[in-house]
mmCIF file of C-alpha atoms in Angstrom:
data_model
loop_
_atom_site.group_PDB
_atom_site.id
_atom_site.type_symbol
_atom_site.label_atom_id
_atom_site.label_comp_id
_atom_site.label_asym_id
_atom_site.label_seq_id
_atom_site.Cartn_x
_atom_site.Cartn_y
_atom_site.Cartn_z
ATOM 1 C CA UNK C 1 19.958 -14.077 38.399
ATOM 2 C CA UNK C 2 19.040 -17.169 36.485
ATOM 3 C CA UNK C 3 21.616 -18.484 33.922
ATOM 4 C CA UNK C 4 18.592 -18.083 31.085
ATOM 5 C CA UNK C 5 18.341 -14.572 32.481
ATOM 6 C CA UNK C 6 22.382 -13.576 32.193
ATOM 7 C CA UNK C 7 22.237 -15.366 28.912
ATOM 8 C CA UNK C 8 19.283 -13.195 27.139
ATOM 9 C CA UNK C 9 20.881 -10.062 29.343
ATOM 10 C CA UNK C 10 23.875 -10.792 27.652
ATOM 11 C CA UNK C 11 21.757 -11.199 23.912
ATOM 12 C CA UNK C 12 20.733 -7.690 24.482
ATOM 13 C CA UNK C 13 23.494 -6.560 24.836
ATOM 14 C CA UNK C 14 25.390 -7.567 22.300
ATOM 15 C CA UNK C 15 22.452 -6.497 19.979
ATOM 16 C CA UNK C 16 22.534 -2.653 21.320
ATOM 17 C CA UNK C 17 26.659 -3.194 20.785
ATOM 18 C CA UNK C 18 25.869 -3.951 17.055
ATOM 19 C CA UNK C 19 23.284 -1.361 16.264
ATOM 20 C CA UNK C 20 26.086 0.977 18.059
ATOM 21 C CA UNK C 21 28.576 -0.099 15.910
ATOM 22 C CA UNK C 22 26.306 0.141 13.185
ATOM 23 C CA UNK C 23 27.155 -3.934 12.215
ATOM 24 C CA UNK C 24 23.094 -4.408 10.710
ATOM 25 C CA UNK C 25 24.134 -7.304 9.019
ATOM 26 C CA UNK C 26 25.284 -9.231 12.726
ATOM 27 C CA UNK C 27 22.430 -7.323 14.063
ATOM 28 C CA UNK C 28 19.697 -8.761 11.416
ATOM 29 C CA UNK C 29 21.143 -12.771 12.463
ATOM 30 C CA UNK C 30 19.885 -12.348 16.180
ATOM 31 C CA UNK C 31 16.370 -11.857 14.815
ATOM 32 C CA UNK C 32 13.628 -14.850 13.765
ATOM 33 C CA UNK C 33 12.306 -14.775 10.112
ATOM 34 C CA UNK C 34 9.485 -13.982 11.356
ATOM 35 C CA UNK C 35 9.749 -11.279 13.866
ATOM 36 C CA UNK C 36 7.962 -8.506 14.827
ATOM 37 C CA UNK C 37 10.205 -5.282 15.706
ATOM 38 C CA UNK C 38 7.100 -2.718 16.845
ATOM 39 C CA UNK C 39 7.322 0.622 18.336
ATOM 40 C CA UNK C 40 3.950 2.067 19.122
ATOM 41 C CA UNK C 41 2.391 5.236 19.449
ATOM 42 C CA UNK C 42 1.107 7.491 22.270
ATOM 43 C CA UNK C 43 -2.525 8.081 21.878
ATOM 44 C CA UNK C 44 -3.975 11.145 22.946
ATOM 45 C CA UNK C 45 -5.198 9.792 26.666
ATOM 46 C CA UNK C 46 -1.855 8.683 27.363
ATOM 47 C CA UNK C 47 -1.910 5.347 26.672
ATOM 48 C CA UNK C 48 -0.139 3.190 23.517
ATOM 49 C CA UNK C 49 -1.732 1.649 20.946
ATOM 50 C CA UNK C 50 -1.800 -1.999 20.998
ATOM 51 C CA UNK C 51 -2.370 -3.094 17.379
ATOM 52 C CA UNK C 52 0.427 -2.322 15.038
ATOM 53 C CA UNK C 53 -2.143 -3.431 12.115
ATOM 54 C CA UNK C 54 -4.831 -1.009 12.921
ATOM 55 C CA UNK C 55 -3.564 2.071 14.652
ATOM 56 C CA UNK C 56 -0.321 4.122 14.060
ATOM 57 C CA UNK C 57 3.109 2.974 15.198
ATOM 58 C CA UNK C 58 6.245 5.034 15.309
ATOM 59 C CA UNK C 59 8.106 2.053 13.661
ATOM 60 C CA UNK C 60 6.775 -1.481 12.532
ATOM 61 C CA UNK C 61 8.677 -3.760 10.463
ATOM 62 C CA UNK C 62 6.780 -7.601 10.247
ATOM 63 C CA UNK C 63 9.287 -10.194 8.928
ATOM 64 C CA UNK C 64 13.136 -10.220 9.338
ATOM 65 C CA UNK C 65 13.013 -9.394 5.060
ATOM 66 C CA UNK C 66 10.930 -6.018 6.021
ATOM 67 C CA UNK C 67 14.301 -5.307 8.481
ATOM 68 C CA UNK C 68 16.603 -6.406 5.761
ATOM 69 C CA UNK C 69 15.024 -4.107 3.502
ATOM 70 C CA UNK C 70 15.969 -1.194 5.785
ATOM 71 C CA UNK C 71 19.222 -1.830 6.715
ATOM 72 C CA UNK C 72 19.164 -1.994 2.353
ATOM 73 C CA UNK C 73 18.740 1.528 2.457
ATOM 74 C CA UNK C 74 20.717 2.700 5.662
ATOM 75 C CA UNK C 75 23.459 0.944 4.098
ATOM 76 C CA UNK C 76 22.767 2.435 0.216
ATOM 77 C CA UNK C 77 23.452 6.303 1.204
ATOM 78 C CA UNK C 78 20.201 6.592 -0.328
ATOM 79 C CA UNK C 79 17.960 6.917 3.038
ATOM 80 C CA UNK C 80 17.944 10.921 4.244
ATOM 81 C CA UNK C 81 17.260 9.150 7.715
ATOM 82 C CA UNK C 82 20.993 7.544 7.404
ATOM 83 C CA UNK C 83 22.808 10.206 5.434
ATOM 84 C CA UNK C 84 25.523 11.311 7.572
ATOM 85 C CA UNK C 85 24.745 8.711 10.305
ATOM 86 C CA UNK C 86 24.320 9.452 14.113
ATOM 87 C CA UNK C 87 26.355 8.563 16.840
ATOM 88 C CA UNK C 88 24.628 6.404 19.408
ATOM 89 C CA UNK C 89 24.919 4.549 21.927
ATOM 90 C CA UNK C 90 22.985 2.112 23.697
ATOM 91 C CA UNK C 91 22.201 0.950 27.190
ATOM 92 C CA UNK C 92 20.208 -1.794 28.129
ATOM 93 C CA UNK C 93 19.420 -2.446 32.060
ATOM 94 C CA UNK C 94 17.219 -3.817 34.638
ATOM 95 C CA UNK C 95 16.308 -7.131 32.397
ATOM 96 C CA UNK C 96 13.910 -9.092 34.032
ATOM 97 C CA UNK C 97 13.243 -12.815 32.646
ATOM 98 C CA UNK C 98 9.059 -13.210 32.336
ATOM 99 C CA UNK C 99 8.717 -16.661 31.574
ATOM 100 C CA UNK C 100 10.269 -19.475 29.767
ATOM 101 C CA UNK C 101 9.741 -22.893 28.833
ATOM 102 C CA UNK C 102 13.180 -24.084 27.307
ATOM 103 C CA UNK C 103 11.847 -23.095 23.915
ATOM 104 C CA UNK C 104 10.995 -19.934 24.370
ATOM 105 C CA UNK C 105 11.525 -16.893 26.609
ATOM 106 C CA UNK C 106 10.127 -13.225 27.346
ATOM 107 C CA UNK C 107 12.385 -10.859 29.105
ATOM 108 C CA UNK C 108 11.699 -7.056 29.617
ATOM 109 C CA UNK C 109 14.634 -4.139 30.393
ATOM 110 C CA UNK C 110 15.109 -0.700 30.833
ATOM 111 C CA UNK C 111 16.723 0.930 28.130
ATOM 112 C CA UNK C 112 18.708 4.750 27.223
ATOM 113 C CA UNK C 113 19.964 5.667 24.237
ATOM 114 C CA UNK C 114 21.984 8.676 23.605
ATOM 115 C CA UNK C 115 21.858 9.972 20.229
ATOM 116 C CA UNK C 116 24.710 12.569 18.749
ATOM 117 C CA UNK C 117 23.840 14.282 15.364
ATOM 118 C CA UNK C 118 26.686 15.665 13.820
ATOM 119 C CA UNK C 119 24.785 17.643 10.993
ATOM 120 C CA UNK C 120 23.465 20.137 13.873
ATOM 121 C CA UNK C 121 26.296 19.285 16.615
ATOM 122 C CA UNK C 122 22.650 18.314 19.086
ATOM 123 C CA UNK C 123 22.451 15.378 21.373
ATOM 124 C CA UNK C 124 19.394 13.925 22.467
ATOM 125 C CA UNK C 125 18.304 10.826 24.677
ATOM 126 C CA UNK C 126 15.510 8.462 24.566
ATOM 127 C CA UNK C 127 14.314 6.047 27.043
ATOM 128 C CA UNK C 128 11.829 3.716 28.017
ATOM 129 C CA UNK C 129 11.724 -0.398 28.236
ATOM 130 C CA UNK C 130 11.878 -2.910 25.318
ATOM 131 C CA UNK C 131 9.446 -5.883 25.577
ATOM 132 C CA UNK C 132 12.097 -8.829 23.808
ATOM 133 C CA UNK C 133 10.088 -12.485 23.129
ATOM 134 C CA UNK C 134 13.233 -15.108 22.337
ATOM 135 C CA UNK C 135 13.091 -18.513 20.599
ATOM 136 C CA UNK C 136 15.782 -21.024 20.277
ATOM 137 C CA UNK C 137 17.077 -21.597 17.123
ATOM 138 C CA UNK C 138 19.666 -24.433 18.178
ATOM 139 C CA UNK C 139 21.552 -23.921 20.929
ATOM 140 C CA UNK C 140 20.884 -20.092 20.145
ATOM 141 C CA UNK C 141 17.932 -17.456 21.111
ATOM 142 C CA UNK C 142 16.825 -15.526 18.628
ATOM 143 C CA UNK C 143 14.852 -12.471 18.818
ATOM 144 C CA UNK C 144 11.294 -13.501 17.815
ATOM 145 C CA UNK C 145 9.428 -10.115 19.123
ATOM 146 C CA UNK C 146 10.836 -6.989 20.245
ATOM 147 C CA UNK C 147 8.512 -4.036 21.042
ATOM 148 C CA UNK C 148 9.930 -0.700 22.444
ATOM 149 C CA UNK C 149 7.758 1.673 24.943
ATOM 150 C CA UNK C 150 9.321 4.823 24.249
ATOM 151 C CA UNK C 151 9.132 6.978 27.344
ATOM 152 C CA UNK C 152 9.660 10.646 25.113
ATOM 153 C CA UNK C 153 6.467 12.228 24.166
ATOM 154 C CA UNK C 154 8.195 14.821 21.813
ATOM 155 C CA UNK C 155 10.568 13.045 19.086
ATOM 156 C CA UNK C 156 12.538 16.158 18.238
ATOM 157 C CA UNK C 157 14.603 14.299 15.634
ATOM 158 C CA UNK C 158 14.403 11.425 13.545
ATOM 159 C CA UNK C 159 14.566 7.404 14.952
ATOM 160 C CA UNK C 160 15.101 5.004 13.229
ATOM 161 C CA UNK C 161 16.250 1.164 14.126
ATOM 162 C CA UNK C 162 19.974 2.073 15.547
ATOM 163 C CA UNK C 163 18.773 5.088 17.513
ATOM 164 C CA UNK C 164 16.280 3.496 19.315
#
């Protein structure tokens, strides 16, 4: 393993440790201004859709502010997706460095998250890989694109950006 490659392993996860710990505001610094945070949909032939702009998504936030406005609400007690938070936690595996160029990188990992809902005492587990893109910021890498493939075809409860 390449030192870029244990460094942006390492990235993710500390971010999974922060949406875990439910710390949005740490978690919203590892991300770009301009970011894209997409998870798309299965279409009907078993593939995803590939344009967040023009077919449906399952979550799609452009912009760190769109993020910022979310965490906003999970943080208000005003979002029914957030009252009486789940338990989660994340594991991220299997990352595999794409490319780099000492400005920017593209990694992509396996990924698990077990979700505990309190409210109806059910657990339930999603999978599937996360596609990060990484720019330096510094001597930092922030998180300039992430894009989950969720594995699950049947969402039985709700996800939302710690659960996933």
């Amino acid at each position: 393993m390449s030192a870029l490659q244990a460094e942006l392993a390492h990235l993710l996860s500390h971010e999974a440790r922060l949406l875990d710990e439910s710390r949005f505001a740490e978690w919203i610094d590892l991300y770009t201004p301009d970011c894209l945070y997409w998870m798309p949909a299965w279409r009907e032939d078993g593939t995803l859709t590939q344009d967040p702009d023009t077919e449906l998504s399952m979550i799609f936030y452009r912009g760190r502010r769109n993020l910022e406005d979310r965490v906003k609400r999970l943080n208000s007690g005003h979002s029914v997706a957030s009252n009486a938070m789940t338990r989660v936690t994340h594991m991220v595996t299997n990352v595999i460095l794409d490319e780099d160029d000492n400005a920017t990188a593209r990694t992509r990992a396996a990924f698990l998250v077990n979700v505990y809902d309190a409210r109806t005492s059910l657990t339930h587990n999603f999978f599937g890989s996360y596609r990060h893109a990484f720019r330096r910021d510094g001597e930092a890498w922030k998180i300039s694109e992430k894009i989950i493939h969720l594995q699950n075809e049947v969402i039985p409860t709700m996800l939302d950006i710690y659960s996933i």
